[in-house]
MMTF fields as JSON, N, C-alpha, C and O atoms, coordinates in Angstrom:
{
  "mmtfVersion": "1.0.0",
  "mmtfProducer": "UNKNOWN",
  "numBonds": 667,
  "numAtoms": 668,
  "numGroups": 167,
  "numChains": 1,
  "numModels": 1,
  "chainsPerModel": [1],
  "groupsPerChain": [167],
  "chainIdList": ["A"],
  "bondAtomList": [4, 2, 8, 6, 12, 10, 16, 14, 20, 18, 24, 22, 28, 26, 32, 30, 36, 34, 40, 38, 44, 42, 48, 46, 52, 50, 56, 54, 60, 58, 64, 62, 68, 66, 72, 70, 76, 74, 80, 78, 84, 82, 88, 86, 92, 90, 96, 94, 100, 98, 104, 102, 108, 106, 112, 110, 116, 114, 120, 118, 124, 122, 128, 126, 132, 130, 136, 134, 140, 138, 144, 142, 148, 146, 152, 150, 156, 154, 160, 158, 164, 162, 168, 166, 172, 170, 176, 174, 180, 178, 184, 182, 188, 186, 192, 190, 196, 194, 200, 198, 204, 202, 208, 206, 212, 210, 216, 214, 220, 218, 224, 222, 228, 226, 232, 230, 236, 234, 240, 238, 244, 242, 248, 246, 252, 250, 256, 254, 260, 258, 264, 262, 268, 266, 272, 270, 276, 274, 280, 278, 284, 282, 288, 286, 292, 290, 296, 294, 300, 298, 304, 302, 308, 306, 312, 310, 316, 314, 320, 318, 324, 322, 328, 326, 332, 330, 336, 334, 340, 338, 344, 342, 348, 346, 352, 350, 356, 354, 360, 358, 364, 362, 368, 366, 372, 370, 376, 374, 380, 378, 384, 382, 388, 386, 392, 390, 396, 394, 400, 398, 404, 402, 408, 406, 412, 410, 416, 414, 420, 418, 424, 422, 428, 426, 432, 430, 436, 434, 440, 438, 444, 442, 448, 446, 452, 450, 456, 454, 460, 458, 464, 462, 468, 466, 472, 470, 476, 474, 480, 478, 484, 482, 488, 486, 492, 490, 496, 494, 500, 498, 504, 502, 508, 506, 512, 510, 516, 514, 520, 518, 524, 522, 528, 526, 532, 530, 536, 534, 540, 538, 544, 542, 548, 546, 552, 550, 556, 554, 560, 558, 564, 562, 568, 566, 572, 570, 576, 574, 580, 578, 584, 582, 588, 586, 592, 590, 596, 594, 600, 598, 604, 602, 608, 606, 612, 610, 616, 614, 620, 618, 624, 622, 628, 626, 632, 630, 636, 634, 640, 638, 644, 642, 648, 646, 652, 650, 656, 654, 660, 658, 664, 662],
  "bondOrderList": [1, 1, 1, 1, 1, 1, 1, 1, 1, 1, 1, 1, 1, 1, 1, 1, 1, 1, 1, 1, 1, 1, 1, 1, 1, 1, 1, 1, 1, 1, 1, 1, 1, 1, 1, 1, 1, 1, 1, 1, 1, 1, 1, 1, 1, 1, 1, 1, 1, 1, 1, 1, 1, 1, 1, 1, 1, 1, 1, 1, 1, 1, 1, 1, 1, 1, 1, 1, 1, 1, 1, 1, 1, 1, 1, 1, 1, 1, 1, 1, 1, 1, 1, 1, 1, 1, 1, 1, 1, 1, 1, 1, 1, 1, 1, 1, 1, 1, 1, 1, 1, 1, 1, 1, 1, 1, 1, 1, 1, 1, 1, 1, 1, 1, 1, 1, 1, 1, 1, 1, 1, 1, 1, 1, 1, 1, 1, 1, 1, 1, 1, 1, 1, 1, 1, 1, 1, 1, 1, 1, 1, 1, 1, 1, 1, 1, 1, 1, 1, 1, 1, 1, 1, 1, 1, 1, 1, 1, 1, 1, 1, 1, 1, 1, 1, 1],
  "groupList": [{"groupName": "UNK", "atomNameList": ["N", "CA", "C", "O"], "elementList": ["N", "C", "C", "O"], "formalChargeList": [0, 0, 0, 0], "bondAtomList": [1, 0, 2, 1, 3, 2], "bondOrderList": [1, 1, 2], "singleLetterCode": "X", "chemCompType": "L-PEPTIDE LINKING"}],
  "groupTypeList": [0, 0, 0, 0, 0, 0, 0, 0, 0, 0, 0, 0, 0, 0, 0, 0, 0, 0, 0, 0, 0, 0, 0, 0, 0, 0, 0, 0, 0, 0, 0, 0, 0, 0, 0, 0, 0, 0, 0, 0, 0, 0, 0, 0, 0, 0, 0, 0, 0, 0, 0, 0, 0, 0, 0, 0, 0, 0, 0, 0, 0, 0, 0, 0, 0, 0, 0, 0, 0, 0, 0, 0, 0, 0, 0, 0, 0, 0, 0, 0, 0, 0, 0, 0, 0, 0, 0, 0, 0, 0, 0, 0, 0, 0, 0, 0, 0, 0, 0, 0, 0, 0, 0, 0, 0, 0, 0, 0, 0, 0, 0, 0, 0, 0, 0, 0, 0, 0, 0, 0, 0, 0, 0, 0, 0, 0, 0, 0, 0, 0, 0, 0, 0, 0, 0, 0, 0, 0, 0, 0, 0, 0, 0, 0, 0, 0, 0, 0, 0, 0, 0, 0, 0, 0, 0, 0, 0, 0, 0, 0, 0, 0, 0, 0, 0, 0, 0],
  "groupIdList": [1, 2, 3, 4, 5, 6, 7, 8, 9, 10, 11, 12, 13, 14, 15, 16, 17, 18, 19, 20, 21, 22, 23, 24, 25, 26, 27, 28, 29, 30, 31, 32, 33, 34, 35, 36, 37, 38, 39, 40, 41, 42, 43, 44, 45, 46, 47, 48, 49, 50, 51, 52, 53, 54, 55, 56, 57, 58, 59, 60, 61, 62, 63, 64, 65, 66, 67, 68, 69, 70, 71, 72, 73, 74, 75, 76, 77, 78, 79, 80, 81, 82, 83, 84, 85, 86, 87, 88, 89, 90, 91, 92, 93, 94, 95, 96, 97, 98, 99, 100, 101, 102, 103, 104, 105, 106, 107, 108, 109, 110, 111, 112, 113, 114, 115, 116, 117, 118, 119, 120, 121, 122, 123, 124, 125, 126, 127, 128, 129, 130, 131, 132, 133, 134, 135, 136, 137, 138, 139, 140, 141, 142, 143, 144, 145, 146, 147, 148, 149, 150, 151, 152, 153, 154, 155, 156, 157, 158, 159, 160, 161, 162, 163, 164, 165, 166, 167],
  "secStructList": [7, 7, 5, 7, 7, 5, 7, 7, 1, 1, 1, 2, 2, 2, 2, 2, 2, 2, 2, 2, 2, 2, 2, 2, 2, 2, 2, 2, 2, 2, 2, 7, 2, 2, 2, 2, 2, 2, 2, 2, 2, 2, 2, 1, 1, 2, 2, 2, 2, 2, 2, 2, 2, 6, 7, 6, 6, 3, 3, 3, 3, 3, 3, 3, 7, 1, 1, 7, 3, 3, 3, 3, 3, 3, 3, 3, 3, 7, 1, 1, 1, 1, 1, 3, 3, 3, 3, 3, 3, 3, 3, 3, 7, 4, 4, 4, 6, 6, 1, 1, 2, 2, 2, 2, 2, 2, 2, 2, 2, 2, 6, 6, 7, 6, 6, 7, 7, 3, 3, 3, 3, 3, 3, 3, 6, 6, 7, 2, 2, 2, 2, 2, 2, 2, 2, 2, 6, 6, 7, 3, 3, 3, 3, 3, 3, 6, 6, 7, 1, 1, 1, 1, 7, 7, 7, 7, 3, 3, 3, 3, 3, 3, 3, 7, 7, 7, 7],
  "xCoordList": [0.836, 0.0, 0.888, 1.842, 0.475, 1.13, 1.015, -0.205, 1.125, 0.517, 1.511, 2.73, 0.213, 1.146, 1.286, 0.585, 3.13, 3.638, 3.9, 3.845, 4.129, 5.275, 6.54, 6.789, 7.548, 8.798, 9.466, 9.002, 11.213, 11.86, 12.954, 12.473, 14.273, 15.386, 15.754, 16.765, 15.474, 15.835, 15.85, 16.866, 14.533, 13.844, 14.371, 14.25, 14.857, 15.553, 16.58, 16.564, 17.171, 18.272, 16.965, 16.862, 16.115, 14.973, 14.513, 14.425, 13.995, 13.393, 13.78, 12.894, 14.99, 16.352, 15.918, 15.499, 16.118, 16.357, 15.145, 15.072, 14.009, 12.482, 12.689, 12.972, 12.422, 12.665, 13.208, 12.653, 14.722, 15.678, 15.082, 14.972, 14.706, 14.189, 12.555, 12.338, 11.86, 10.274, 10.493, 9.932, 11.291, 11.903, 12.301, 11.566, 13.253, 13.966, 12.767, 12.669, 11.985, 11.348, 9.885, 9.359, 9.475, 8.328, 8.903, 8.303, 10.584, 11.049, 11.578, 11.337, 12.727, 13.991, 13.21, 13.531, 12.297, 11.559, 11.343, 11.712, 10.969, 10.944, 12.067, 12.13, 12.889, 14.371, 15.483, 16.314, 15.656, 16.777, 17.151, 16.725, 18.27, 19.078, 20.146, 20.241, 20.825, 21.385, 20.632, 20.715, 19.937, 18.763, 18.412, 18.504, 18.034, 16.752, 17.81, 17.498, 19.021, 20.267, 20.512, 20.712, 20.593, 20.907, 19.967, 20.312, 18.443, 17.401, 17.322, 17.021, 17.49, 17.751, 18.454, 17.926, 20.028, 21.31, 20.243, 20.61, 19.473, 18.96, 17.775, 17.677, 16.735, 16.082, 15.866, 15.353, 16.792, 16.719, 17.991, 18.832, 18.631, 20.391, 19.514, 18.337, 20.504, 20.741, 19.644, 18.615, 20.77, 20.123, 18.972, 18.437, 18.592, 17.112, 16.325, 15.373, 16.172, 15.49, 15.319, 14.229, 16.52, 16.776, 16.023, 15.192, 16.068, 15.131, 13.856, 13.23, 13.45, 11.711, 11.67, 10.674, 12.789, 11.63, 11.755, 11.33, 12.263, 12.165, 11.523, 11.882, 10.877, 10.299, 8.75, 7.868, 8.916, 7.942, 6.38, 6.474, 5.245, 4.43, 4.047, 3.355, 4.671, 4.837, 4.857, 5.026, 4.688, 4.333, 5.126, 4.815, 5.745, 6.512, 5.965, 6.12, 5.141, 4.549, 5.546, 5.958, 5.728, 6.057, 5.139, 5.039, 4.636, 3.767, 4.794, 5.246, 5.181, 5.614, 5.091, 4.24, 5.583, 4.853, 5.957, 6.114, 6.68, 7.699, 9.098, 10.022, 8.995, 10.016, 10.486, 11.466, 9.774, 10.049, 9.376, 8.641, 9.69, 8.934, 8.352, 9.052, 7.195, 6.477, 5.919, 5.286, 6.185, 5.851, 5.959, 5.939, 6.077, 6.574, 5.854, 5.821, 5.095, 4.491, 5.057, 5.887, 4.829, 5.359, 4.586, 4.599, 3.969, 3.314, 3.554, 3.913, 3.525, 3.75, 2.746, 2.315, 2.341, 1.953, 2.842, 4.005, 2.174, 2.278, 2.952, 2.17, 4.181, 4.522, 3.949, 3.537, 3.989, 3.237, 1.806, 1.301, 1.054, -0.552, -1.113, -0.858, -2.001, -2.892, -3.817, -4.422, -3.779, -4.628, -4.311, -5.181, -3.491, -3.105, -2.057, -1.202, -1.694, -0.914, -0.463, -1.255, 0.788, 1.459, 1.952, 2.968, 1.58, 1.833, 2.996, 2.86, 3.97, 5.058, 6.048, 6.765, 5.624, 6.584, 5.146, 4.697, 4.582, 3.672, 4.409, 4.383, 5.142, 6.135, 5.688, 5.941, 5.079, 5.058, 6.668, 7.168, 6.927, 7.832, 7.216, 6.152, 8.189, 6.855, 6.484, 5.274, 7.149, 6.521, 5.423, 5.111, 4.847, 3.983, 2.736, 1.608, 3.189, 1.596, 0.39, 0.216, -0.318, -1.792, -2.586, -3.602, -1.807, -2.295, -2.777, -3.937, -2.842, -3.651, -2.52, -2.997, -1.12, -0.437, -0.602, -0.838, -0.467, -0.507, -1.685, -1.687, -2.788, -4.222, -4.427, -5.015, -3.772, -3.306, -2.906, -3.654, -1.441, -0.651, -1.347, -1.299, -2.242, -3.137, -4.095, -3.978, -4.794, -5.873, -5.151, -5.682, -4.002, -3.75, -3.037, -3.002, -2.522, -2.317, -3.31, -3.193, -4.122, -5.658, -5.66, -5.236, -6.067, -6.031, -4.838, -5.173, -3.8, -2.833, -2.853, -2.049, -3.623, -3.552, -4.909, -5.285, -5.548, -6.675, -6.766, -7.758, -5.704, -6.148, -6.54, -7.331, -5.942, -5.893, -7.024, -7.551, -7.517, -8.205, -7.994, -8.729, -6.987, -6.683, -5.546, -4.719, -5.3, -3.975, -4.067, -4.958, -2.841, -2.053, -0.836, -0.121, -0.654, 0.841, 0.779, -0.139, 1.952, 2.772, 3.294, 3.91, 3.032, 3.211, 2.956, 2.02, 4.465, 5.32, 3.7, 2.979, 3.525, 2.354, 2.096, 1.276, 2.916, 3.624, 3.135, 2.698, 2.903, 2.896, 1.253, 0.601, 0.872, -0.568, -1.075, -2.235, 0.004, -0.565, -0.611, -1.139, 0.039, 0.148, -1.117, -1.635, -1.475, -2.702, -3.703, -4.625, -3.975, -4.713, -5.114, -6.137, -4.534, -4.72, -5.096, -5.913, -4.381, -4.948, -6.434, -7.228, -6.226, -7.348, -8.906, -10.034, -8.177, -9.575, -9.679, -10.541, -8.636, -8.87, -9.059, -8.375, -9.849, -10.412, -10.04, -10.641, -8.366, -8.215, -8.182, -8.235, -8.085, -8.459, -7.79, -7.158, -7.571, -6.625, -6.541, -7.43, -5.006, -5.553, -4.454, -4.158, -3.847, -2.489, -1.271, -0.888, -0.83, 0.645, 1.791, 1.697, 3.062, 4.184, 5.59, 6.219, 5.764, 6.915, 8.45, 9.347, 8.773, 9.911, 10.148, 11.039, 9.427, 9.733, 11.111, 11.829, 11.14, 12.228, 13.617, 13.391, 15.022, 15.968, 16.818, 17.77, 16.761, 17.479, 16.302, 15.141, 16.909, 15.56, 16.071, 16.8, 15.164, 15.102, 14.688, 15.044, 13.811, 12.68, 11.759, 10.998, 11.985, 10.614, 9.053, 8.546, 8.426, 7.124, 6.465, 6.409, 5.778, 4.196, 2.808, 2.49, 2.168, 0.888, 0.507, 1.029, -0.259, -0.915, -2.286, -3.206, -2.328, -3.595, -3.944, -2.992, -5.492, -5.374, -6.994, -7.914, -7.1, -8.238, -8.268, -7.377, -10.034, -10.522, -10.512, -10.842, -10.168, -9.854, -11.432, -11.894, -11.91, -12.934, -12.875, -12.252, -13.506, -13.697, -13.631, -14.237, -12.463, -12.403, -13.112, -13.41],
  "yCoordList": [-1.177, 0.0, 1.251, 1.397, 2.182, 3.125, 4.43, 4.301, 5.448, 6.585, 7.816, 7.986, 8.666, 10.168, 10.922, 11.007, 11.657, 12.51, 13.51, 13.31, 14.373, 15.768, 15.158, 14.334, 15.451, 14.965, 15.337, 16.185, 14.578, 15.745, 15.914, 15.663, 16.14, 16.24, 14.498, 14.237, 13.663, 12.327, 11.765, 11.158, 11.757, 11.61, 11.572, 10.632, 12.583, 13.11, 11.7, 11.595, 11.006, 10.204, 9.305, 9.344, 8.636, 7.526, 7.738, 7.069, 9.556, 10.003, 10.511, 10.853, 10.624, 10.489, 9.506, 9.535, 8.113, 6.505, 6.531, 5.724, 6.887, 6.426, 7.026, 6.413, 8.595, 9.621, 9.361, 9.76, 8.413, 8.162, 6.875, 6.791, 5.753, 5.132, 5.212, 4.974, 5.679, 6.341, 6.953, 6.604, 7.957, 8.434, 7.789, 7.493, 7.358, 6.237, 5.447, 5.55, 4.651, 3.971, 4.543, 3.865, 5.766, 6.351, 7.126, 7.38, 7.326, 8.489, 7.856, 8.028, 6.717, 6.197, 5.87, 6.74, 5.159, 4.322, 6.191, 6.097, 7.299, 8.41, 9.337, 10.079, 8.9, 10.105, 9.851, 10.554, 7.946, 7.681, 8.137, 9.04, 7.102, 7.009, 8.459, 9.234, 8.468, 9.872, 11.082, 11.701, 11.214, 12.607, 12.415, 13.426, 11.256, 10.835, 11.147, 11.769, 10.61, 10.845, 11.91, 11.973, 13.289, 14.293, 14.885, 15.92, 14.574, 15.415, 14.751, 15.604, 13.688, 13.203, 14.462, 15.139, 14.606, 15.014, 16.598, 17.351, 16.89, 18.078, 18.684, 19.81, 17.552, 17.443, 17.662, 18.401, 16.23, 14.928, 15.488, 14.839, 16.544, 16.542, 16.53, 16.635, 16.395, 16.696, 18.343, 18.899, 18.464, 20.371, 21.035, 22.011, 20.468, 20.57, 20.366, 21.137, 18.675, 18.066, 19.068, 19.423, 19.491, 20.716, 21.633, 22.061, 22.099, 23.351, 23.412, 24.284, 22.372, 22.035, 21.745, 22.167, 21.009, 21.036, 21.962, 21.626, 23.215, 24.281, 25.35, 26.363, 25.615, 26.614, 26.728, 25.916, 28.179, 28.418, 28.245, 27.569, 28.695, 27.936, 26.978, 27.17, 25.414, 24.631, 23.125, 23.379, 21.715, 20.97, 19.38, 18.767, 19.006, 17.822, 16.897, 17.073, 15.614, 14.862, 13.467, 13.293, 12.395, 11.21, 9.586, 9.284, 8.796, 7.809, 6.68, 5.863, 6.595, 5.823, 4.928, 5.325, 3.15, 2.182, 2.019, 0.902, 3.065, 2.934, 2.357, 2.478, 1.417, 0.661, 1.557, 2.299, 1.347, 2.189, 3.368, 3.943, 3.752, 5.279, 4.812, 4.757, 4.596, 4.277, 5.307, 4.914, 6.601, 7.48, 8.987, 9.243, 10.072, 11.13, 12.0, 11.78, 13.282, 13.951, 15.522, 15.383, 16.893, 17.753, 19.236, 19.569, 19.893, 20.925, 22.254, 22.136, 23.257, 24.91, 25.825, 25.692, 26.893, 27.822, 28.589, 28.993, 28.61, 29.29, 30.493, 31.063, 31.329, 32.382, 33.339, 34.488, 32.852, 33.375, 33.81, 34.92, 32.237, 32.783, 32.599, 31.51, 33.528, 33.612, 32.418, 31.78, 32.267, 31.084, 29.837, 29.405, 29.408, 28.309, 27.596, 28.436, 26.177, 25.387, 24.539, 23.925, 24.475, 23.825, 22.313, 22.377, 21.108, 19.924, 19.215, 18.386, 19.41, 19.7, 17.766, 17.366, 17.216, 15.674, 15.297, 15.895, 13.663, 12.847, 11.512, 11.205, 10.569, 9.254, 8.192, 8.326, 7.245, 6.359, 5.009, 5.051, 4.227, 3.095, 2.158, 1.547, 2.155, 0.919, -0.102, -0.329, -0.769, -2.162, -2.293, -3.26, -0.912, -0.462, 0.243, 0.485, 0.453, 0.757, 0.271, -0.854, 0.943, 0.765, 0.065, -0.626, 0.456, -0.149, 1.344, 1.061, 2.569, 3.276, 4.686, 5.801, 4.504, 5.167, 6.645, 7.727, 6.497, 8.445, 8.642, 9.733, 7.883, 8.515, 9.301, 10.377, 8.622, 9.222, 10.537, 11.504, 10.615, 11.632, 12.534, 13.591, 12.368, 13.588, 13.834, 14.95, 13.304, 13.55, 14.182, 15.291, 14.201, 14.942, 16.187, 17.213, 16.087, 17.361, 18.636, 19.813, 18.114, 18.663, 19.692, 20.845, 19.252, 19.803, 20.77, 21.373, 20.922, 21.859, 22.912, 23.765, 23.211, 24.814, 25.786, 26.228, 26.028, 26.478, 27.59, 27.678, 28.445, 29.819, 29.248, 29.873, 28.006, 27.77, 27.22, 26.282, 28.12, 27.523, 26.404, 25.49, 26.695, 25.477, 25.285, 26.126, 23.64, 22.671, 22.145, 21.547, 22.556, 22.688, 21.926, 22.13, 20.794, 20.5, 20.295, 20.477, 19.908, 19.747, 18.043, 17.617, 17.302, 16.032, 15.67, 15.953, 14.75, 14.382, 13.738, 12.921, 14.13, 14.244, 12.233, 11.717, 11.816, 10.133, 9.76, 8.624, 10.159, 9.224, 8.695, 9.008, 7.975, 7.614, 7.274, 7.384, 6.812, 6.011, 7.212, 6.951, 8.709, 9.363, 10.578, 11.437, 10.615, 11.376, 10.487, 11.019, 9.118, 8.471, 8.991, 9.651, 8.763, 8.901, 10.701, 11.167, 11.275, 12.404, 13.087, 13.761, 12.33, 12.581, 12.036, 12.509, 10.805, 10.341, 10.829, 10.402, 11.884, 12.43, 13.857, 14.574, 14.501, 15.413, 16.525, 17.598, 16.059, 17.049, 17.125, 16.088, 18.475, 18.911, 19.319, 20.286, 18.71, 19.693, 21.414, 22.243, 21.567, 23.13, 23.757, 24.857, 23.403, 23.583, 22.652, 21.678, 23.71, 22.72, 23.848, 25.004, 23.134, 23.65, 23.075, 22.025, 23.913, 22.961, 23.004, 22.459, 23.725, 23.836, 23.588, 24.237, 22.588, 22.548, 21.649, 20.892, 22.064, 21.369, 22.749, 23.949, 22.081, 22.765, 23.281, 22.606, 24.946, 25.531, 24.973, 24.598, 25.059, 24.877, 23.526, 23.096, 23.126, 21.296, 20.822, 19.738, 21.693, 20.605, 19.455, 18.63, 19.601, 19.142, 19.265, 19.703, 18.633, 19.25, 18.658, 17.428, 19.456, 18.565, 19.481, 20.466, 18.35, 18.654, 19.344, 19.109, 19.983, 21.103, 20.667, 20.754, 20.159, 19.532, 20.587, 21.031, 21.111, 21.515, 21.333, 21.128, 21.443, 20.927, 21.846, 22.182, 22.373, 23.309, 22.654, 21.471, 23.149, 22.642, 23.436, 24.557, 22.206, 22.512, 23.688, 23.339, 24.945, 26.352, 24.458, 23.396, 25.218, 24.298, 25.474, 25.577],
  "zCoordList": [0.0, 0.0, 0.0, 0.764, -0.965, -1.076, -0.51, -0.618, -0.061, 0.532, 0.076, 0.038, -0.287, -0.821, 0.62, 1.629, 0.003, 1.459, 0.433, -0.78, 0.896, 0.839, 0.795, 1.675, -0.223, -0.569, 0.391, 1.153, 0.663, 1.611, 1.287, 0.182, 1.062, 1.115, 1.53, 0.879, 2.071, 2.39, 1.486, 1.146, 0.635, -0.62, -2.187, -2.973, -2.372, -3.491, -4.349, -5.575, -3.7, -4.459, -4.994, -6.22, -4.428, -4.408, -5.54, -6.57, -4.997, -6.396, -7.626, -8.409, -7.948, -9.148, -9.898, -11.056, -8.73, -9.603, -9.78, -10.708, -9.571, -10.028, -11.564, -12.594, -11.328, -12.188, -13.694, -14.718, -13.601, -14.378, -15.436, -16.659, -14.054, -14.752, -16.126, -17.314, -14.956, -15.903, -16.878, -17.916, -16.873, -18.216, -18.882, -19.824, -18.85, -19.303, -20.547, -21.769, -19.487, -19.907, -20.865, -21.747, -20.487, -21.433, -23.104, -24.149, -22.571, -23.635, -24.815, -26.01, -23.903, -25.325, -26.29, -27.099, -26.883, -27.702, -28.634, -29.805, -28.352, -28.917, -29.627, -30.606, -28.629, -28.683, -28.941, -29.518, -28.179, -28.219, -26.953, -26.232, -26.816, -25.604, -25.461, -24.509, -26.7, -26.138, -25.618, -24.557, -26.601, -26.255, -24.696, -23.999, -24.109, -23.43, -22.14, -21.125, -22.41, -21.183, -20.729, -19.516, -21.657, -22.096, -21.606, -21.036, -21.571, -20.987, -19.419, -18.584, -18.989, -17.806, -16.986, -16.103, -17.62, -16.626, -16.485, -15.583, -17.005, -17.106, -16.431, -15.942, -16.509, -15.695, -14.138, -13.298, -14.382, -13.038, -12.706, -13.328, -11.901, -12.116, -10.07, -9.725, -9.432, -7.373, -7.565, -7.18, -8.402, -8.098, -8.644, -8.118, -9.746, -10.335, -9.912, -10.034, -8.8, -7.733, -6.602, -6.156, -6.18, -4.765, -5.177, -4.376, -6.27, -6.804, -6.581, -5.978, -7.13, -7.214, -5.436, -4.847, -4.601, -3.422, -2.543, -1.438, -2.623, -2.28, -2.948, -2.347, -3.734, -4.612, -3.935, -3.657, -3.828, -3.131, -4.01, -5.035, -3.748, -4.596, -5.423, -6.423, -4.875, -5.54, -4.351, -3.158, -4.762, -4.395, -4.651, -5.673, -4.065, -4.612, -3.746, -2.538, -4.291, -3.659, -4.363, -5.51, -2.756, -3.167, -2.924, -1.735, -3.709, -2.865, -2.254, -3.055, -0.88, -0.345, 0.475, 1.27, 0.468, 0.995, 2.181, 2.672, 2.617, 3.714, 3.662, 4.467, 2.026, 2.154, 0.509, 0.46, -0.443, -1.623, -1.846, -1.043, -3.114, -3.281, -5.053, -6.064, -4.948, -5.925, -7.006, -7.987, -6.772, -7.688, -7.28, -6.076, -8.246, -7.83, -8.717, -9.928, -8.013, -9.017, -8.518, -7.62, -8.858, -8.977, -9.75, -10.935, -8.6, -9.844, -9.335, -8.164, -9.625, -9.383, -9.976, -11.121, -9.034, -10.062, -11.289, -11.271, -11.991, -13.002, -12.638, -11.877, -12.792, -12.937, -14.192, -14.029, -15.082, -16.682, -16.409, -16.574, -15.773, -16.452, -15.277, -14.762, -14.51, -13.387, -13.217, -14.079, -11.87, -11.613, -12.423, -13.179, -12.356, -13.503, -12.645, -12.365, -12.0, -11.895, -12.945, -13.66, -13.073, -14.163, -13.796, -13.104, -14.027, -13.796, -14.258, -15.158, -13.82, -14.137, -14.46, -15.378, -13.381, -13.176, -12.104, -11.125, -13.021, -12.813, -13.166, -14.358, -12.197, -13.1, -12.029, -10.832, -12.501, -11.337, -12.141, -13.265, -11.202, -11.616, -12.726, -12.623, -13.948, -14.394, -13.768, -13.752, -13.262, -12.862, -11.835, -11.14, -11.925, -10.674, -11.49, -11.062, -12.567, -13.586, -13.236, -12.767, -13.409, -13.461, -12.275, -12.334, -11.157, -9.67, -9.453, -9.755, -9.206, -8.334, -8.468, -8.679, -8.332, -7.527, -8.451, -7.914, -9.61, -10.842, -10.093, -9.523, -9.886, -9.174, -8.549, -8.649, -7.592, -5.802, -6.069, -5.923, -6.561, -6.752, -7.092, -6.464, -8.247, -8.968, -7.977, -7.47, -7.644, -6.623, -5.929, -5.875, -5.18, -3.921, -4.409, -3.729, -5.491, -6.203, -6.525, -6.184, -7.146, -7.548, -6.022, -6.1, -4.964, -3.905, -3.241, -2.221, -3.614, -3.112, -3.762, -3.384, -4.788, -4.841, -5.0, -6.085, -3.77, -3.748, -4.825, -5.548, -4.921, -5.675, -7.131, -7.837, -7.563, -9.245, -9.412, -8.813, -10.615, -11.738, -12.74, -13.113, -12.999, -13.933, -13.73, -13.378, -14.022, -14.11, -15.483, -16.087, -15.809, -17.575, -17.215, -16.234, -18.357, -18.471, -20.178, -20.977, -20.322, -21.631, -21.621, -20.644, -22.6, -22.766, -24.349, -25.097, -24.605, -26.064, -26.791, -26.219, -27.646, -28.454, -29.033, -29.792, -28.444, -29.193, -27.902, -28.082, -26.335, -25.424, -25.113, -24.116, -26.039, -25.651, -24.37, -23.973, -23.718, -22.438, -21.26, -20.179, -21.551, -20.175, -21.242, -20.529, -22.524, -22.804, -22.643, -22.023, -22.992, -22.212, -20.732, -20.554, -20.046, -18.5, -18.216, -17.422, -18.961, -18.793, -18.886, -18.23, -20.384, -20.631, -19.652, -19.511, -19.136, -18.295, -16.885, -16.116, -16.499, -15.672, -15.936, -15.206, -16.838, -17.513, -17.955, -17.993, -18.511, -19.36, -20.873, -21.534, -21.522, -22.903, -23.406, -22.98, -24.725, -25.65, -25.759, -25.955, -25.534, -25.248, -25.925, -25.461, -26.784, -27.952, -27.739, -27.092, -28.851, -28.964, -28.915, -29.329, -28.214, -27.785, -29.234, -29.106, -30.299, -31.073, -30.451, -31.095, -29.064, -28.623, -27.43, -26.882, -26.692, -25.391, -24.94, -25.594, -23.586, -22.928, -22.798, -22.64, -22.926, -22.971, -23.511, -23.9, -23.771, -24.816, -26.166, -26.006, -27.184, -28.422, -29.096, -29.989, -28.026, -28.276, -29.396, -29.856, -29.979, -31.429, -30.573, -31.079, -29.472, -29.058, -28.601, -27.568, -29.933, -28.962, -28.455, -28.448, -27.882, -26.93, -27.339, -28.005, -26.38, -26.685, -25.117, -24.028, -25.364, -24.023, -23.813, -24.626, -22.566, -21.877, -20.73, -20.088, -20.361, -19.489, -19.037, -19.828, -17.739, -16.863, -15.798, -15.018, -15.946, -14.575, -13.49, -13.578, -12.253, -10.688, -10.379, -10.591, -9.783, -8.775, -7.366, -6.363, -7.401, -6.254, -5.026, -4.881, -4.509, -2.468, -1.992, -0.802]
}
């Protein structure tokens, strides 16, 4: 049984190797291993991790069963667009798919930012299985990004975004 916490600084290496791997495993089949490495060290680096769990308006949730860390999600407000949380890192382990745990994470996400209206992320237009899931947790096509990621990648995504229920 898994249970969502607040990430901590303890956390961080656990959540690297999850991180490294999920990527790993949703991207190479797209990018290739160099690219996919390359956006890893970039990502996923000690200090990118340190970043996100200190940033103020923002939320790093981990689902832990005490012994592992089964999934890691990650969202912020929006600096750009008002009332808007940006869903930033949603990865559960594969070998842990489709038991509950992206659920959790989102559900308890959904709830950490009273002021937002809407939660928007960006996701590789090729990954059926994480617009799948998005989509059945009710979000909508809401454009497309042809440059995301780091420095001018040539990568794009697709822009999903979903109204948060007035708490």
């Amino acid at each position: 049984m898994y249970f969502v916490r607040t990430a901590s600084e303890r956390d961080l290496d656990k959540v690297r190797v999850l991180l490294v791997e999920a990527f790993r495993s949703a991207y190479a089949g797209f990018y290739g291993e160099a690219k996919v490495s390359e956006l890893i060290a970039h990502l996923f680096s000690p200090a990118a991790l340190q970043a996100r769990l200190v940033k103020k308006n923002a939320e790093f949730l981990v689902a832990d069963n005490g012994k592992h860390i089964g999934g890691v999600g990650y969202a912020a407000m929006s600096d750009e667009m008002t009332k808007t949380v940006m869903l930033h890192l949603l990865y559960v382990q594969p070998t842990l798919h489709r038991q509950g745990i992206g659920r959790e994470i989102f559900a308890e996400l959904e709830t950490c930012f009273p002021d937002a209206e809407i939660m928007r992320l960006e996701v590789e237009p090729r990954n059926d299985t994480a617009i799948a899931f998005y989509r059945a947790h009710g979000f909508v096509d809401a454009g497309r990004n042809e440059n995301n990621g780091p420095g001018q990648s040539g990568i794009a995504t697709l822009i999903l975004e979903k109204p948060l229920e007035a708490h």
